[in-house]
Amino acid sequence: MDAVWRRWIGVYKGMYALGLMLVAYALLLSVNLIEPLYRGALSFEPGILGAAGLLIMLPYLAISALP
């Protein structure tokens, strides 16, 4: 069971890293330091990207808050 738990912690850490990258990308977009990677139908507002990044980060934050 311990190996399964460690694997899920690794998955949650990966999700946290992905969420952190989305939040950083959204912040850079919101202050106009970079241009969007995509144009047209695939372009998203920075607020939507930031919210998605925070939602992706939630499982790891919840697990790390456990005693």
Short mmCIF file of C-alpha atoms in Angstrom, two decimals:
data_model
loop_
_atom_site.label_atom_id
_atom_site.label_comp_id
_atom_site.label_asym_id
_atom_site.label_seq_id
_atom_site.Cartn_x
_atom_site.Cartn_y
_atom_site.Cartn_z
CA MET A 1 0.00 0.00 0.00
CA ASP A 2 2.90 2.31 0.69
CA ALA A 3 4.12 2.06 -2.91
CA VAL A 4 0.66 2.96 -4.22
CA TRP A 5 0.53 5.97 -1.91
CA ARG A 6 3.96 7.16 -3.07
CA ARG A 7 2.91 6.80 -6.71
CA TRP A 8 -0.19 8.93 -6.13
CA ILE A 9 1.87 11.55 -4.32
CA GLY A 10 4.11 11.65 -7.39
CA VAL A 11 1.06 12.10 -9.63
CA TYR A 12 -0.22 14.91 -7.44
CA LYS A 13 3.20 16.59 -7.46
CA GLY A 14 3.19 16.45 -11.25
CA MET A 15 -0.27 17.98 -11.32
CA TYR A 16 0.94 20.69 -8.95
CA ALA A 17 3.87 21.47 -11.25
CA LEU A 18 1.55 21.66 -14.26
CA GLY A 19 -0.83 23.93 -12.38
CA LEU A 20 2.04 26.14 -11.28
CA MET A 21 3.19 26.48 -14.89
CA LEU A 22 -0.34 27.43 -15.97
CA VAL A 23 -0.60 30.05 -13.24
CA ALA A 24 2.81 31.49 -14.15
CA TYR A 25 1.85 31.56 -17.85
CA ALA A 26 -1.42 33.31 -16.99
CA LEU A 27 0.42 35.91 -14.89
CA LEU A 28 2.89 36.60 -17.68
CA LEU A 29 0.00 36.96 -20.13
CA SER A 30 -1.90 39.29 -17.84
CA VAL A 31 0.98 41.75 -17.54
CA ASN A 32 1.71 41.50 -21.28
CA LEU A 33 5.27 40.22 -20.88
CA ILE A 34 4.73 37.46 -23.42
CA GLU A 35 2.51 36.85 -26.42
CA PRO A 36 -0.07 34.04 -26.36
CA LEU A 37 1.20 30.71 -27.67
CA TYR A 38 -1.97 30.16 -29.69
CA ARG A 39 -4.24 32.44 -31.64
CA GLY A 40 -7.89 32.16 -32.51
CA ALA A 41 -10.07 29.40 -31.10
CA LEU A 42 -7.31 28.02 -28.85
CA SER A 43 -6.50 31.28 -27.09
CA PHE A 44 -7.75 31.61 -23.53
CA GLU A 45 -8.09 34.52 -21.18
CA PRO A 46 -5.43 34.71 -18.44
CA GLY A 47 -8.12 34.47 -15.74
CA ILE A 48 -9.39 31.17 -17.11
CA LEU A 49 -5.86 29.77 -17.33
CA GLY A 50 -5.04 30.89 -13.81
CA ALA A 51 -8.23 29.37 -12.42
CA ALA A 52 -7.54 26.11 -14.23
CA GLY A 53 -4.01 26.06 -12.85
CA LEU A 54 -5.26 26.60 -9.32
CA LEU A 55 -7.83 23.82 -9.70
CA ILE A 56 -5.14 21.45 -10.95
CA MET A 57 -2.98 22.35 -7.94
CA LEU A 58 -5.73 21.63 -5.39
CA PRO A 59 -5.25 17.85 -4.91
CA TYR A 60 -1.59 18.20 -3.94
CA LEU A 61 -2.34 21.16 -1.69
CA ALA A 62 -5.08 19.14 0.02
CA ILE A 63 -2.81 16.10 0.48
CA SER A 64 0.06 18.20 1.79
CA ALA A 65 -2.24 19.84 4.35
CA LEU A 66 -3.03 16.47 5.94
CA PRO A 67 -1.16 15.69 9.16
#
